[in-house]
Amino acid sequence: MPETLLGDPTDIAEFLAQLPFKRKYLSLAATFAAEEVDVEAFNAGAWRSEAGLITAMILDAAYAGVPTLCRPPVFANCHTHTGRLEINFLLPRAMINGHGHLRSFTPFPPQKRYEVFRYVLQEALIKRLELIDPRSPLRTRLFKLPSWMHKEHAEALRAGLDGHSLFRLIDPLIAAAERGEVHGRGDLICALHPLLGDIGYVVHEVSAHCVTIEDTVTRKHLPLGGFCFSDSFRDPQDIHDLRDKNGPLHAERQLRLAKAAATYVGLRNYYADQRASQLDHPPPPLIAELSDISAALRHPLHDRCRRTGNGGPDWRQRVAP
């Protein structure tokens, strides 16, 4: 059963029902590998302060620049039934202005600069909590298809079946590339081209980040992604550099993570000040380090936070009739 970490499901549903906007909320999830968080220990009460910090930082980033009394109630729950921890957030796309009126507000606007902000938020948490870095060069996937195909292929293999034919064609070529027998993306495409024809596919388009193939019957397109299908793969040494724990790519990534907290603080303060100005709010309190985030938000399992979803007064007391 999902466990509620923050807010009340009935309360958040009632708040969302009051919103006159077409888009009422934003949902997002923070997922963790089984080796990052022991789910049995978590269910027994461990790793709760870490979950609290993650929740606090996400809420702080989502509503930076919006005063506490103007923030909507939020909801967060978690589940571990899949063998790994996942924290789910429901963030209303609204705020309560100083006159008690509901106004549309997007927590994480779909803009490039906010995408960078989200990446830095993730990096700051990875460094602070010593989490697995999904963007580490050591973890870069050399080949990937759409996630649903990977899932279906894995399920077929578990059932003792052969799996998808594309994996059977491409996996040996990627293994050859790792051995240095394929000398770049161009060689990979040349080797793959006749094999694709045997199973009813042709190369449709080659872009900087992937190679798109087309089913000759349905005309549907599939992107072949990953490092080996990007223009970054120009030489066998490129894969060696990617996997070298002592190499420059890994060192560069570690340096970025080391600076992540300071980078996040700077971006967070910039966006908080910018948003407050746009919304005609007073200058927001700025932070000097991650530990400056509101004590109430840093401990979201506190009873008041659990009930209200933001540590402030009930929203019904703040919205004008």
Coordinates of N, CA and C in Angstrom, one line a residue, residues 18-205:
Q18 N -11.4 23.2 -6.8 CA -11.7 24.6 -6.7 C -11.1 25.4 -7.9
L19 N -10.1 24.8 -8.5 CA -9.3 25.5 -9.5 C -10.1 25.6 -10.8
P20 N -10.2 26.8 -11.4 CA -10.9 27.0 -12.6 C -10.0 26.8 -13.9
F21 N -8.8 26.3 -13.7 CA -7.9 26.1 -14.8 C -8.0 24.8 -15.4
K22 N -7.6 24.7 -16.7 CA -7.7 23.5 -17.5 C -6.6 22.5 -16.9
R23 N -5.4 23.0 -16.7 CA -4.3 22.2 -16.2 C -4.2 22.5 -14.7
K24 N -4.6 21.6 -13.9 CA -4.7 21.8 -12.5 C -3.5 21.4 -11.7
Y25 N -2.7 20.5 -12.2 CA -1.5 20.0 -11.3 C -0.4 19.5 -12.2
L26 N 0.7 19.4 -11.5 CA 1.9 18.7 -12.1 C 2.3 17.5 -11.3
S27 N 2.5 16.4 -11.9 CA 3.0 15.2 -11.1 C 4.4 14.9 -11.5
L28 N 5.1 14.4 -10.6 CA 6.5 14.0 -10.8 C 6.9 12.9 -9.8
A29 N 7.9 12.2 -10.1 CA 8.4 11.1 -9.3 C 9.9 11.1 -9.1
A30 N 10.3 10.7 -7.9 CA 11.7 10.5 -7.6 C 11.9 9.0 -7.3
T31 N 12.6 8.3 -8.2 CA 12.8 6.9 -8.0 C 14.2 6.6 -7.6
F32 N 14.4 5.5 -6.9 CA 15.7 5.1 -6.4 C 16.0 3.6 -6.7
A33 N 17.2 3.3 -7.0 CA 17.6 1.9 -7.3 C 17.5 1.1 -6.0
A34 N 17.4 -0.2 -6.2 CA 17.3 -1.0 -5.0 C 18.5 -1.0 -4.1
E35 N 19.7 -0.8 -4.8 CA 20.9 -0.7 -4.0 C 21.1 0.6 -3.3
E36 N 20.3 1.6 -3.7 CA 20.4 3.0 -3.0 C 19.7 3.0 -1.7
V37 N 18.5 2.4 -1.7 CA 17.6 2.5 -0.5 C 17.1 1.1 -0.2
D38 N 17.4 0.6 1.0 CA 16.9 -0.7 1.5 C 15.4 -0.5 1.8
V39 N 14.6 -1.1 1.0 CA 13.1 -0.8 1.2 C 12.6 -1.4 2.5
E40 N 13.1 -2.5 2.9 CA 12.7 -3.1 4.2 C 13.1 -2.2 5.3
A41 N 14.3 -1.6 5.3 CA 14.7 -0.7 6.3 C 13.8 0.6 6.2
F42 N 13.6 1.1 5.0 CA 12.7 2.3 4.9 C 11.4 2.1 5.4
N43 N 10.8 0.9 5.2 CA 9.4 0.6 5.7 C 9.4 0.5 7.2
A44 N 10.6 0.2 7.8 CA 10.7 0.1 9.2 C 11.1 1.5 9.8
G45 N 11.2 2.5 9.0 CA 11.5 3.8 9.6 C 12.8 4.4 9.3
A46 N 13.7 3.7 8.5 CA 15.0 4.3 8.2 C 14.9 5.2 7.0
W47 N 15.9 6.0 6.7 CA 16.1 6.9 5.6 C 15.0 7.9 5.5
R48 N 14.3 8.2 6.6 CA 13.3 9.2 6.6 C 13.8 10.6 6.5
S49 N 14.9 10.9 7.2 CA 15.4 12.3 7.1 C 15.9 12.6 5.7
E50 N 16.4 11.6 5.0 CA 16.9 11.8 3.6 C 15.7 12.0 2.7
A51 N 14.6 11.2 2.9 CA 13.4 11.4 2.1 C 12.8 12.8 2.4
G52 N 12.9 13.3 3.7 CA 12.5 14.6 4.0 C 13.2 15.7 3.3
L53 N 14.6 15.6 3.2 CA 15.4 16.5 2.5 C 15.0 16.6 1.0
I54 N 14.8 15.4 0.4 CA 14.5 15.3 -1.0 C 13.1 16.1 -1.2
T55 N 12.2 15.7 -0.4 CA 10.8 16.4 -0.5 C 10.9 17.9 -0.3
A56 N 11.7 18.3 0.7 CA 11.8 19.7 0.9 C 12.5 20.5 -0.2
M57 N 13.5 19.9 -0.8 CA 14.2 20.6 -1.9 C 13.4 20.7 -3.1
I58 N 12.6 19.6 -3.4 CA 11.7 19.6 -4.6 C 10.6 20.7 -4.4
L59 N 10.1 20.8 -3.2 CA 9.0 21.8 -3.0 C 9.6 23.2 -3.0
D60 N 10.8 23.3 -2.4 CA 11.5 24.6 -2.4 C 11.8 25.1 -3.8
A61 N 12.2 24.2 -4.7 CA 12.5 24.5 -6.1 C 11.2 24.8 -6.8
A62 N 10.2 24.0 -6.6 CA 8.9 24.1 -7.3 C 8.3 25.5 -7.1
Y63 N 8.3 25.9 -5.8 CA 7.6 27.2 -5.5 C 8.5 28.3 -5.0
A64 N 9.7 28.2 -5.5 CA 10.7 29.3 -5.1 C 10.2 30.7 -5.5
G65 N 10.2 31.6 -4.6 CA 9.7 32.9 -4.8 C 8.3 33.2 -4.4
V66 N 7.6 32.1 -4.1 CA 6.2 32.2 -3.7 C 6.2 32.1 -2.1
P67 N 5.7 33.1 -1.5 CA 5.6 33.1 0.0 C 4.8 31.9 0.5
T68 N 5.2 31.4 1.7 CA 4.5 30.3 2.3 C 3.0 30.4 2.3
L69 N 2.5 31.6 2.7 CA 1.1 31.8 2.8 C 0.4 31.8 1.5
C70 N 1.1 31.9 0.4 CA 0.5 31.9 -1.0 C 0.7 30.6 -1.7
R71 N 1.3 29.6 -1.0 CA 1.6 28.3 -1.6 C 0.3 27.4 -1.5
P72 N 0.1 26.6 -2.4 CA -1.1 25.7 -2.3 C -0.7 24.5 -1.5
P73 N -1.7 23.7 -1.0 CA -1.4 22.4 -0.4 C -0.8 21.5 -1.5
V74 N 0.1 20.6 -1.0 CA 0.7 19.6 -2.0 C 0.5 18.2 -1.4
F75 N 0.8 17.3 -2.2 CA 0.6 15.9 -1.8 C 1.8 15.0 -2.2
A76 N 2.3 14.2 -1.3 CA 3.4 13.3 -1.7 C 3.1 11.9 -1.0
N77 N 3.3 10.9 -1.7 CA 3.3 9.5 -1.1 C 4.4 8.7 -1.7
C78 N 4.6 7.5 -1.2 CA 5.7 6.7 -1.7 C 5.2 5.2 -1.7
H79 N 5.9 4.4 -2.4 CA 5.6 3.0 -2.4 C 6.9 2.2 -2.6
T80 N 6.9 1.0 -2.2 CA 8.1 0.1 -2.3 C 7.8 -1.3 -2.8
H81 N 6.6 -1.5 -3.3 CA 6.1 -2.8 -3.7 C 6.9 -3.4 -4.9
T82 N 7.6 -2.5 -5.6 CA 8.3 -3.0 -6.8 C 9.8 -3.4 -6.4
G83 N 10.1 -3.3 -5.1 CA 11.4 -3.6 -4.6 C 12.3 -2.4 -4.6
R84 N 11.8 -1.2 -4.9 CA 12.6 0.0 -4.9 C 11.7 1.1 -4.4
L85 N 12.3 2.1 -3.9 CA 11.6 3.3 -3.3 C 11.2 4.2 -4.5
E86 N 10.0 4.7 -4.5 CA 9.5 5.7 -5.4 C 8.7 6.7 -4.6
I87 N 9.1 8.0 -4.7 CA 8.3 9.1 -4.1 C 7.6 9.8 -5.1
N88 N 6.3 10.0 -5.0 CA 5.4 10.6 -6.0 C 4.9 11.9 -5.5
F89 N 4.9 13.0 -6.3 CA 4.5 14.3 -5.9 C 3.3 14.8 -6.8
L90 N 2.4 15.4 -6.2 CA 1.3 16.1 -6.9 C 1.4 17.5 -6.5
L91 N 1.7 18.4 -7.4 CA 1.9 19.8 -7.2 C 0.9 20.6 -7.9
P92 N 0.0 21.3 -7.2 CA -1.0 22.1 -7.9 C -0.4 23.2 -8.7
R93 N -1.0 23.4 -9.9 CA -0.5 24.5 -10.8 C -1.2 25.8 -10.4
A94 N -1.1 26.2 -9.2 CA -1.8 27.4 -8.7 C -1.1 28.0 -7.5
M95 N -1.5 29.2 -7.2 CA -1.0 29.9 -6.0 C -2.2 30.7 -5.5
I96 N -2.1 31.1 -4.2 CA -3.1 32.0 -3.6 C -2.5 33.3 -3.4
N97 N -3.0 34.3 -4.1 CA -2.4 35.7 -4.0 C -2.8 36.3 -2.7
G98 N -2.2 37.5 -2.5 CA -2.4 38.3 -1.2 C -3.9 38.6 -0.9
H99 N -4.7 38.6 -1.9 CA -6.2 38.9 -1.8 C -7.0 37.7 -1.6
G100 N -6.4 36.5 -1.5 CA -7.1 35.3 -1.3 C -7.7 34.7 -2.6
H101 N -7.2 35.2 -3.7 CA -7.7 34.7 -5.0 C -6.7 33.6 -5.6
L102 N -7.3 32.6 -6.2 CA -6.5 31.6 -6.9 C -5.9 32.1 -8.2
R103 N -4.6 31.9 -8.4 CA -4.0 32.3 -9.7 C -3.2 31.1 -10.3
S104 N -3.2 31.0 -11.6 CA -2.5 30.0 -12.3 C -1.0 30.1 -12.0
F105 N -0.3 29.0 -11.8 CA 1.1 29.1 -11.5 C 1.7 27.7 -11.9
T106 N 2.8 27.7 -12.7 CA 3.4 26.4 -13.0 C 4.7 26.2 -12.2
P107 N 4.7 25.1 -11.4 CA 5.9 24.9 -10.5 C 7.2 24.8 -11.3
F108 N 7.2 23.9 -12.3 CA 8.5 23.8 -13.1 C 8.1 24.1 -14.6
P109 N 8.2 25.3 -15.0 CA 7.8 25.7 -16.4 C 8.6 24.8 -17.4
P110 N 7.9 24.4 -18.5 CA 8.6 23.6 -19.5 C 9.5 24.5 -20.4
Q111 N 10.5 25.1 -19.8 CA 11.4 25.9 -20.5 C 12.9 25.4 -20.3
K112 N 13.7 25.7 -21.3 CA 15.1 25.1 -21.2 C 15.8 25.5 -20.0
R113 N 15.7 26.8 -19.5 CA 16.4 27.2 -18.3 C 15.9 26.5 -17.1
Y114 N 14.6 26.2 -17.0 CA 14.2 25.4 -15.9 C 14.5 23.9 -16.0
E115 N 14.7 23.4 -17.1 CA 15.2 22.1 -17.3 C 16.6 22.0 -16.7
V116 N 17.5 23.0 -17.0 CA 18.8 23.0 -16.4 C 18.7 23.1 -14.9
F117 N 17.8 23.9 -14.4 CA 17.5 24.0 -12.9 C 17.2 22.7 -12.3
R118 N 16.3 21.9 -13.0 CA 16.0 20.6 -12.5 C 17.2 19.6 -12.5
Y119 N 18.0 19.7 -13.5 CA 19.2 18.9 -13.6 C 20.1 19.2 -12.4
V120 N 20.3 20.5 -12.1 CA 21.2 20.9 -11.0 C 20.6 20.4 -9.7
L121 N 19.3 20.5 -9.5 CA 18.6 20.0 -8.3 C 18.9 18.6 -8.1
Q122 N 18.8 17.8 -9.2 CA 19.1 16.4 -9.1 C 20.6 16.1 -8.7
E123 N 21.5 16.9 -9.3 CA 22.9 16.7 -9.0 C 23.2 17.1 -7.6
A124 N 22.6 18.1 -7.1 CA 22.9 18.5 -5.7 C 22.4 17.4 -4.7
L125 N 21.3 16.8 -5.0 CA 20.8 15.7 -4.2 C 21.7 14.4 -4.3
I126 N 22.1 14.2 -5.5 CA 23.0 13.0 -5.7 C 24.3 13.2 -4.9
K127 N 24.9 14.4 -4.9 CA 26.1 14.6 -4.2 C 25.8 14.6 -2.7
R128 N 24.8 15.2 -2.2 CA 24.5 15.4 -0.8 C 24.2 14.0 -0.2
L129 N 23.4 13.2 -0.9 CA 23.0 11.9 -0.3 C 23.8 10.7 -0.8
E130 N 24.8 11.0 -1.6 CA 25.7 9.9 -2.2 C 24.8 8.9 -3.0
L131 N 24.0 9.4 -3.9 CA 23.1 8.5 -4.7 C 23.8 8.1 -5.9
I132 N 23.3 7.1 -6.6 CA 23.8 6.7 -7.9 C 23.6 7.9 -8.9
D133 N 24.6 8.2 -9.7 CA 24.5 9.3 -10.7 C 24.1 8.7 -12.0
P134 N 22.9 8.9 -12.5 CA 22.5 8.3 -13.8 C 23.2 8.9 -15.0
R135 N 23.8 10.1 -14.8 CA 24.5 10.7 -15.9 C 26.0 10.5 -15.8
S136 N 26.4 9.6 -15.0 CA 27.9 9.3 -14.9 C 28.3 8.7 -16.2
P137 N 29.5 9.0 -16.8 CA 29.9 8.4 -18.0 C 30.0 6.9 -17.8
L138 N 30.3 6.4 -16.6 CA 30.4 5.0 -16.4 C 29.1 4.2 -16.6
R139 N 28.0 5.0 -16.5 CA 26.7 4.4 -16.6 C 26.0 4.7 -18.0
T140 N 26.7 5.4 -18.8 CA 26.1 5.8 -20.1 C 25.8 4.5 -20.9
R141 N 24.6 4.5 -21.4 CA 24.1 3.3 -22.2 C 24.7 3.4 -23.6
L142 N 25.3 2.4 -24.1 CA 25.8 2.4 -25.5 C 24.7 2.3 -26.5
F143 N 23.6 1.6 -26.1 CA 22.5 1.4 -27.1 C 21.2 1.4 -26.3
K144 N 20.2 2.1 -26.9 CA 18.9 2.0 -26.2 C 17.8 2.2 -27.3
L145 N 16.7 1.5 -27.1 CA 15.5 1.6 -27.8 C 14.5 2.3 -26.9
P146 N 13.3 2.6 -27.3 CA 12.2 3.1 -26.4 C 12.1 2.2 -25.2
S147 N 11.8 2.7 -24.0 CA 11.8 2.0 -22.8 C 10.8 0.8 -22.8
W148 N 9.7 1.0 -23.5 CA 8.7 -0.1 -23.6 C 9.2 -1.3 -24.3
M149 N 10.1 -1.1 -25.2 CA 10.7 -2.2 -25.9 C 11.7 -3.0 -25.1
H150 N 12.5 -2.2 -24.3 CA 13.4 -2.9 -23.3 C 12.6 -3.7 -22.3
K151 N 11.5 -3.2 -21.9 CA 10.7 -3.9 -20.9 C 10.1 -5.2 -21.5
E152 N 9.6 -5.1 -22.7 CA 9.0 -6.3 -23.4 C 10.1 -7.3 -23.6
H153 N 11.3 -6.8 -24.0 CA 12.4 -7.7 -24.3 C 12.8 -8.5 -23.1
A154 N 12.9 -7.8 -22.0 CA 13.3 -8.4 -20.7 C 12.3 -9.4 -20.2
E155 N 11.0 -9.1 -20.4 CA 10.0 -10.0 -20.0 C 10.0 -11.3 -20.9
A156 N 10.3 -11.1 -22.1 CA 10.4 -12.3 -23.0 C 11.6 -13.2 -22.6
L157 N 12.7 -12.6 -22.3 CA 13.9 -13.4 -21.9 C 13.6 -14.1 -20.6
R158 N 12.9 -13.5 -19.7 CA 12.6 -14.1 -18.4 C 11.6 -15.3 -18.7
A159 N 10.8 -15.2 -19.7 CA 9.9 -16.3 -20.0 C 10.5 -17.4 -20.9
G160 N 11.8 -17.2 -21.2 CA 12.5 -18.2 -22.0 C 12.4 -18.1 -23.4
L161 N 11.9 -16.9 -23.9 CA 11.7 -16.6 -25.3 C 12.9 -15.9 -25.9
D162 N 12.9 -15.7 -27.2 CA 14.1 -15.1 -27.8 C 14.2 -13.6 -27.7
G163 N 13.0 -12.9 -27.4 CA 13.0 -11.5 -27.3 C 12.9 -10.8 -28.7
H164 N 13.1 -9.5 -28.7 CA 12.9 -8.7 -29.9 C 14.1 -8.9 -30.8
S165 N 13.8 -9.0 -32.1 CA 14.8 -9.3 -33.1 C 15.8 -8.2 -33.2
L166 N 15.4 -6.9 -33.0 CA 16.3 -5.8 -33.0 C 17.5 -6.0 -32.0
F167 N 17.1 -6.4 -30.8 CA 18.1 -6.6 -29.8 C 19.1 -7.7 -30.2
R168 N 18.6 -8.8 -30.9 CA 19.5 -9.8 -31.3 C 20.4 -9.4 -32.4
L169 N 20.0 -8.4 -33.2 CA 20.9 -7.9 -34.2 C 21.9 -6.9 -33.7
I170 N 21.4 -6.0 -32.8 CA 22.3 -4.9 -32.4 C 23.2 -5.2 -31.3
D171 N 22.8 -6.1 -30.3 CA 23.7 -6.4 -29.2 C 25.0 -6.9 -29.6
P172 N 25.1 -7.9 -30.6 CA 26.5 -8.3 -31.0 C 27.3 -7.2 -31.6
L173 N 26.7 -6.3 -32.3 CA 27.5 -5.2 -32.9 C 28.0 -4.2 -31.8
I174 N 27.2 -4.0 -30.8 CA 27.7 -3.2 -29.7 C 28.8 -3.8 -28.9
A175 N 28.7 -5.2 -28.7 CA 29.8 -5.9 -28.1 C 31.1 -5.8 -28.9
A176 N 30.9 -5.9 -30.3 CA 32.1 -5.7 -31.1 C 32.7 -4.3 -31.0
A177 N 31.8 -3.3 -30.9 CA 32.3 -1.9 -30.7 C 33.1 -1.8 -29.4
E178 N 32.6 -2.5 -28.3 CA 33.4 -2.4 -27.1 C 34.7 -3.1 -27.2
R179 N 34.8 -4.1 -28.1 CA 36.1 -4.7 -28.3 C 37.0 -4.0 -29.3
G180 N 36.5 -2.8 -29.8 CA 37.3 -2.0 -30.7 C 37.2 -2.5 -32.1
E181 N 36.3 -3.3 -32.5 CA 36.2 -3.9 -33.8 C 35.3 -3.0 -34.7
V182 N 34.6 -2.1 -34.1 CA 33.7 -1.1 -34.9 C 34.3 0.3 -34.7
H183 N 34.6 1.0 -35.7 CA 35.4 2.2 -35.6 C 34.7 3.5 -35.7
G184 N 33.5 3.5 -35.1 CA 32.7 4.7 -35.1 C 31.2 4.4 -35.5
R185 N 30.4 5.5 -35.4 CA 29.0 5.3 -35.8 C 28.8 4.9 -37.2
G186 N 29.6 5.5 -38.1 CA 29.5 5.2 -39.5 C 29.7 3.7 -39.8
D187 N 30.7 3.1 -39.2 CA 30.9 1.7 -39.4 C 29.8 0.9 -38.8
L188 N 29.2 1.4 -37.7 CA 28.1 0.6 -37.1 C 26.9 0.6 -38.0
I189 N 26.6 1.8 -38.6 CA 25.4 1.9 -39.5 C 25.6 1.0 -40.7
C190 N 26.9 1.0 -41.2 CA 27.2 0.2 -42.4 C 27.0 -1.3 -42.1
A191 N 27.4 -1.7 -40.9 CA 27.3 -3.1 -40.5 C 25.8 -3.5 -40.3
L192 N 25.1 -2.6 -39.8 CA 23.7 -2.8 -39.4 C 22.7 -2.8 -40.6
H193 N 23.1 -2.0 -41.6 CA 22.1 -1.7 -42.7 C 21.6 -3.0 -43.3
P194 N 22.4 -3.9 -43.8 CA 21.9 -5.2 -44.4 C 21.1 -6.0 -43.5
L195 N 21.5 -6.1 -42.2 CA 20.8 -6.9 -41.2 C 19.4 -6.3 -41.0
L196 N 19.3 -5.0 -41.0 CA 17.9 -4.4 -40.8 C 17.0 -4.9 -41.9
G197 N 17.5 -4.9 -43.1 CA 16.7 -5.3 -44.3 C 16.2 -6.7 -44.1
D198 N 16.9 -7.5 -43.5 CA 16.4 -8.9 -43.3 C 15.2 -9.0 -42.4
I199 N 15.0 -8.0 -41.5 CA 13.9 -8.1 -40.6 C 12.8 -7.0 -40.9
G200 N 13.0 -6.4 -42.1 CA 11.9 -5.4 -42.5 C 12.1 -4.0 -42.1
Y201 N 13.3 -3.6 -41.8 CA 13.6 -2.2 -41.5 C 14.6 -1.6 -42.4
V202 N 14.6 -0.2 -42.5 CA 15.6 0.5 -43.3 C 16.0 1.7 -42.4
V203 N 17.2 2.3 -42.7 CA 17.6 3.5 -42.0 C 16.8 4.6 -42.6
H204 N 16.1 5.4 -41.7 CA 15.3 6.5 -42.2 C 16.0 7.9 -42.1
E205 N 16.7 8.1 -40.9 CA 17.3 9.4 -40.7 C 18.5 9.2 -39.7

